[in-house]
PDB file of C-alpha atoms in Angstrom:
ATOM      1  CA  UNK A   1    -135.005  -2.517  80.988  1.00  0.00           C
ATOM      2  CA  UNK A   2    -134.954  -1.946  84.788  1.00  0.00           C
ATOM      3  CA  UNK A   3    -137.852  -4.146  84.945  1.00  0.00           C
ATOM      4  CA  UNK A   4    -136.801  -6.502  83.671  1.00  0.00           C
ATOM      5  CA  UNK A   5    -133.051  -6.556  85.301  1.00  0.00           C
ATOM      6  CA  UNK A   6    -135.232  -6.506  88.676  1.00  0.00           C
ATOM      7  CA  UNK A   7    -137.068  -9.613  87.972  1.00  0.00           C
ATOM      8  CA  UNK A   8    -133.702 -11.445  86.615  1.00  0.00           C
ATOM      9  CA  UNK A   9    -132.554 -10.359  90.279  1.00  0.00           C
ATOM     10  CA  UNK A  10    -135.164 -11.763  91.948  1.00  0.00           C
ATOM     11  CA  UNK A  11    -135.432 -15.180  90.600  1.00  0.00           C
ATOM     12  CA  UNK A  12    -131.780 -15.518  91.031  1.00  0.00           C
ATOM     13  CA  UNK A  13    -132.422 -14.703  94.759  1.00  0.00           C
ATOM     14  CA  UNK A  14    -135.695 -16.937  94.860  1.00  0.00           C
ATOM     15  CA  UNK A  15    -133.156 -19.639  92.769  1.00  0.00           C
ATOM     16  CA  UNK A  16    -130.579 -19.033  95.932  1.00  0.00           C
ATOM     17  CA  UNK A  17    -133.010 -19.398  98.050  1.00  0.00           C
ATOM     18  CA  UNK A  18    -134.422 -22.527  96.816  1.00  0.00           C
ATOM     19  CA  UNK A  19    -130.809 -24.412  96.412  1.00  0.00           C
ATOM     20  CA  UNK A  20    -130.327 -23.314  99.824  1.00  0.00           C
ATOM     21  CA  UNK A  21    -133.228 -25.105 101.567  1.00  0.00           C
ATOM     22  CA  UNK A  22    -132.732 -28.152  99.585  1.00  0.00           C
ATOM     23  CA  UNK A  23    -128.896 -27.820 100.734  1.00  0.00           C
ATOM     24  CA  UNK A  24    -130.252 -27.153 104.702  1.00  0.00           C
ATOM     25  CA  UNK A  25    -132.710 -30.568 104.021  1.00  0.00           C
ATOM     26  CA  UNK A  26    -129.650 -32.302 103.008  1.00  0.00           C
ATOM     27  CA  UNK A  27    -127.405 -31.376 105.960  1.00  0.00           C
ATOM     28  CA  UNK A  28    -130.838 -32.302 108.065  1.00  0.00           C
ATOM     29  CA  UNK A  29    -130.163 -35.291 106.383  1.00  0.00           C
ATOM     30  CA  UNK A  30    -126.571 -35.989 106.785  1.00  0.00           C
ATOM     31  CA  UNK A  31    -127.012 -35.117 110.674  1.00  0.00           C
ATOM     32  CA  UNK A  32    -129.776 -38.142 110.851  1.00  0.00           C
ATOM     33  CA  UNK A  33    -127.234 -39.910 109.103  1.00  0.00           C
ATOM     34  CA  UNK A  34    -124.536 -39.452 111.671  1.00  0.00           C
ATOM     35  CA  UNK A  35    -126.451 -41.107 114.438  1.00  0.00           C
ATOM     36  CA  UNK A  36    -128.166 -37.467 115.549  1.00  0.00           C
ATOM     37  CA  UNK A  37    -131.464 -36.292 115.809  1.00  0.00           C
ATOM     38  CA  UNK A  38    -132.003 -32.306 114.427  1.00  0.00           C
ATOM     39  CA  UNK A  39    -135.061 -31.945 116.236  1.00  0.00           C
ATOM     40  CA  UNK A  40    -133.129 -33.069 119.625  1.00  0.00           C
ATOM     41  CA  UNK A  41    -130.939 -29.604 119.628  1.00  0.00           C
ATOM     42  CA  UNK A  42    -128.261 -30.111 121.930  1.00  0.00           C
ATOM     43  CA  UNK A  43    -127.725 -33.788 121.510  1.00  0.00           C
ATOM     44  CA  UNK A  44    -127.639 -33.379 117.571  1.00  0.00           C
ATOM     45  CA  UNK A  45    -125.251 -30.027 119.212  1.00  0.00           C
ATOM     46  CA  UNK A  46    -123.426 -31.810 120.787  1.00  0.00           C
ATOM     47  CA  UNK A  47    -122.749 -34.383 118.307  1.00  0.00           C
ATOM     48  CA  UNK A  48    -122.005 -31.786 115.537  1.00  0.00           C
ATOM     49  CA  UNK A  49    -119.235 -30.423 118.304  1.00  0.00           C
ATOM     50  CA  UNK A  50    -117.668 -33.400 118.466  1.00  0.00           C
ATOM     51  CA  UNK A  51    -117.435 -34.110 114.856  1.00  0.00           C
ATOM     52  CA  UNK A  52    -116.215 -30.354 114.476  1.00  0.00           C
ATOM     53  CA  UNK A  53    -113.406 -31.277 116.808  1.00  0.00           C
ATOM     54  CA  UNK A  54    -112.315 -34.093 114.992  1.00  0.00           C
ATOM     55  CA  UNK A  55    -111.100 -32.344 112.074  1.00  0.00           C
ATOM     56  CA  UNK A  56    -109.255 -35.217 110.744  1.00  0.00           C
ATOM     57  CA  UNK A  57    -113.137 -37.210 110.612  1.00  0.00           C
ATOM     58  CA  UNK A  58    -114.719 -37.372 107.061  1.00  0.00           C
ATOM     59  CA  UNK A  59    -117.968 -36.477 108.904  1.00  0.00           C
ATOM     60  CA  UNK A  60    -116.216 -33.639 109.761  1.00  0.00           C
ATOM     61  CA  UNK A  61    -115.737 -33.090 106.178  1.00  0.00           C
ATOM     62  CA  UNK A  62    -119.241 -33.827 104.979  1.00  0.00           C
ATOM     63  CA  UNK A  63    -119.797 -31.582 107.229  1.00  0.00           C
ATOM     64  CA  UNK A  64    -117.886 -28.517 106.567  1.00  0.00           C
ATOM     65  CA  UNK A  65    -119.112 -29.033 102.839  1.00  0.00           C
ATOM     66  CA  UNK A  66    -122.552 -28.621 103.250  1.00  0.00           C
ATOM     67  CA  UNK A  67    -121.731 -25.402 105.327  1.00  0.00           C
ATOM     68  CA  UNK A  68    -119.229 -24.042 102.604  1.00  0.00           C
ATOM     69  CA  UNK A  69    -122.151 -25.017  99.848  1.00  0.00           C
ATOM     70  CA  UNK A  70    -124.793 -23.243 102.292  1.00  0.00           C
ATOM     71  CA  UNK A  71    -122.995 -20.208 103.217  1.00  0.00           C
ATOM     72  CA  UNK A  72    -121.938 -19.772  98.969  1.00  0.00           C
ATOM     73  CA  UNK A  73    -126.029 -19.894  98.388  1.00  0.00           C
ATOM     74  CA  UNK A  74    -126.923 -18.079 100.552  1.00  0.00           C
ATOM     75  CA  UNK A  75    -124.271 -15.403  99.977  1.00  0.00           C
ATOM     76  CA  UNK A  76    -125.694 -14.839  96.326  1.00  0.00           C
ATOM     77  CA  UNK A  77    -128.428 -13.354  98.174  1.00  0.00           C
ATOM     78  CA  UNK A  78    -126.887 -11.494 101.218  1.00  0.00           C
ATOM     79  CA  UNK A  79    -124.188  -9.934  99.779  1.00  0.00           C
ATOM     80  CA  UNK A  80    -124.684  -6.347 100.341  1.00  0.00           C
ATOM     81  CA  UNK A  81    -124.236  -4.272  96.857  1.00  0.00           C
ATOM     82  CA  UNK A  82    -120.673  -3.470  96.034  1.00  0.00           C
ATOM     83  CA  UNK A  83    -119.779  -6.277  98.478  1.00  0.00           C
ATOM     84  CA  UNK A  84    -117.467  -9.261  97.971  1.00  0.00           C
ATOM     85  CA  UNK A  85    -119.652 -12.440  97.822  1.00  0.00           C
ATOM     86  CA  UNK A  86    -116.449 -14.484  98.788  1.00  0.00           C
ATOM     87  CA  UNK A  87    -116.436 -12.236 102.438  1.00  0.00           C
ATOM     88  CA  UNK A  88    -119.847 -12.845 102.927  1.00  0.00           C
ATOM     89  CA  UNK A  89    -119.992 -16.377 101.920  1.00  0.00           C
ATOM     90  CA  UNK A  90    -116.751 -16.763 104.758  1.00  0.00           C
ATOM     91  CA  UNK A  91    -118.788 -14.668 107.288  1.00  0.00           C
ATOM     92  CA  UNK A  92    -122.289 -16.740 106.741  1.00  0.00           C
ATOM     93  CA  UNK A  93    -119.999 -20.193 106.903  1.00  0.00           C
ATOM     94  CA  UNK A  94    -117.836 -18.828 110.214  1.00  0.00           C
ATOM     95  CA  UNK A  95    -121.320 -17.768 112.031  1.00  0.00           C
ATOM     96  CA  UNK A  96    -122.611 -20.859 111.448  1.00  0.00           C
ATOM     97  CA  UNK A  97    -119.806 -22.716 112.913  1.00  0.00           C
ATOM     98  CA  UNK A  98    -119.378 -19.962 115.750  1.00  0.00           C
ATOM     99  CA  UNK A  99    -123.178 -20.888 116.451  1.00  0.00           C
ATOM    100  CA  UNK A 100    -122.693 -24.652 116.474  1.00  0.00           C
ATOM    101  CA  UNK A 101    -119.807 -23.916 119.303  1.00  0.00           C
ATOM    102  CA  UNK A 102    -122.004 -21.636 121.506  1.00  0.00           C
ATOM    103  CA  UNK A 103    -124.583 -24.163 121.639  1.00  0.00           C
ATOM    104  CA  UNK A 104    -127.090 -22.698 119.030  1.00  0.00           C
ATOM    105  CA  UNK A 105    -128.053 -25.668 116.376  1.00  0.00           C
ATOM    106  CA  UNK A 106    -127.063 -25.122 112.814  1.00  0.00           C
ATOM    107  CA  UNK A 107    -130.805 -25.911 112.192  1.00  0.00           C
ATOM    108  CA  UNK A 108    -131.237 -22.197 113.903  1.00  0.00           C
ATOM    109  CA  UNK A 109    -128.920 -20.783 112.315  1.00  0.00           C
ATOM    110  CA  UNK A 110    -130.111 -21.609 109.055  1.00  0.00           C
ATOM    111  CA  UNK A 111    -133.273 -20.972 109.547  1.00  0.00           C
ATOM    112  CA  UNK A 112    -132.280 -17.298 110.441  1.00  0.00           C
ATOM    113  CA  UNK A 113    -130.592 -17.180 107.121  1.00  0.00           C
ATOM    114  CA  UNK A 114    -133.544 -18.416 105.632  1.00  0.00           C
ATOM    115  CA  UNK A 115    -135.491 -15.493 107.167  1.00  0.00           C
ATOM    116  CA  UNK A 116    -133.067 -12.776 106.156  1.00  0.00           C
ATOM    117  CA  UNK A 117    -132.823 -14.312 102.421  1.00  0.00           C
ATOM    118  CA  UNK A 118    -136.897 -13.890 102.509  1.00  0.00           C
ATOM    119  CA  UNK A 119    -136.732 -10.245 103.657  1.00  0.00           C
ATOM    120  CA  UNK A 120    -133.889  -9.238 101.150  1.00  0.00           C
ATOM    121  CA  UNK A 121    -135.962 -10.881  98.408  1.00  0.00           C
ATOM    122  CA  UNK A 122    -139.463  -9.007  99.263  1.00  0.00           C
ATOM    123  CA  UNK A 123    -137.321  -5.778  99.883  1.00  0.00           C
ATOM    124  CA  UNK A 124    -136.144  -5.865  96.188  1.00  0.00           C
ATOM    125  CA  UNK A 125    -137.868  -2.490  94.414  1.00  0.00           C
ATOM    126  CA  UNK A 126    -140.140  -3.609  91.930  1.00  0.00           C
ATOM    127  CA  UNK A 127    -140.369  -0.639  88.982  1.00  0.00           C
ATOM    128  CA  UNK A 128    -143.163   1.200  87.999  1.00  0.00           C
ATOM    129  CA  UNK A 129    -143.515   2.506  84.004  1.00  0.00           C
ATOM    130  CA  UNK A 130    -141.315   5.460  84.967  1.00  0.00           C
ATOM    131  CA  UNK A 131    -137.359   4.790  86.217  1.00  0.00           C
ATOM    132  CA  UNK A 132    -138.254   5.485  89.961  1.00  0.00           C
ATOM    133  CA  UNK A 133    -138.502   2.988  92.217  1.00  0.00           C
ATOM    134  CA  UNK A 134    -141.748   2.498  93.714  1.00  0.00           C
ATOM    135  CA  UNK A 135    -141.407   2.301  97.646  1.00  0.00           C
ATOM    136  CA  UNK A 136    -141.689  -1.052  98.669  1.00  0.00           C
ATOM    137  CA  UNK A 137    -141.129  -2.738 102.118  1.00  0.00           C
ATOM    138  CA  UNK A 138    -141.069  -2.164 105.688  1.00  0.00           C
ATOM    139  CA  UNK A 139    -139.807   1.474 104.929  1.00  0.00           C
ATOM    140  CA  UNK A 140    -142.945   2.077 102.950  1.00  0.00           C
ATOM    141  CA  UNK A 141    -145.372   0.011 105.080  1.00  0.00           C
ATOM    142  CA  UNK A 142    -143.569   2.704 108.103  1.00  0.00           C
ATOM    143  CA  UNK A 143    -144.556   5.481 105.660  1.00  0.00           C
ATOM    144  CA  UNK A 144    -147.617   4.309 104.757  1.00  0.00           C
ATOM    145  CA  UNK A 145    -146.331   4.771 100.872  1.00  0.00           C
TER     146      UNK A 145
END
């Protein structure tokens, strides 16, 4: 039923979700690991730039895995309808990297994801008895539905 295809949706998302901030504790992790502090942005920044420049580093590469693994979770949930999960998981990866060079932390940047994963998840319709939709959301809370 729809109802049921709904809820299958959601706990895939809410499984997405949860991989994903076990993944971002990891890479919290892994960033300790390196000799940088997460909670001290720009030197833990800074750090992550340099690594990032020294492509040929396997930090580098630890690195760029946990940001291939997070941007694939958290594409499962993010990826628009009809969308290509492989384009989205390539656009969440490159923003995160973009981020790290402009100076905002990956710990941000995640945590944005995080927040848009959470919104997507609570935005799913949830079905009444009949096939419509029942109004859920920010829409309805607008409409007072």
């Amino acid at each position: 039923s729809a109802q049921q295809q709904q809820g299958a949706t959601v706990e895939g998302y809410k499984s997405a979700l949860q991989q994903g901030q076990n993944l971002q504790s990891q890479l919290s992790d892994l960033i300790t690991s390196f000799g940088l502090n997460p909670s001290d942005l720009n030197a833990a920044n800074s750090g992550i730039q340099k690594i990032a420049q020294n492509t040929s580093s396997p930090q580098y590469q630890q690195l760029s895995n946990y940001v291939n693994d997070i941007a694939n979770t958290y594409a499962q949930i993010l990826t628009p309808p009809g969308g290509s999960s492989t384009d989205s998981s390539r656009s969440i990866a490159s923003s995160m990297l973009d981020a790290t060079a402009k100076g905002t932390t990956l710990m941000e940047v995640m945590k944005g994801l995080d927040q848009q994963a959470q919104a997507k998840i609570a935005g799913v319709p949830t079905y009444t008895g009949s096939q419509n939709p029942a109004p859920s959301g920010t829409l309805a809370s607008l409409y007072n539905w």
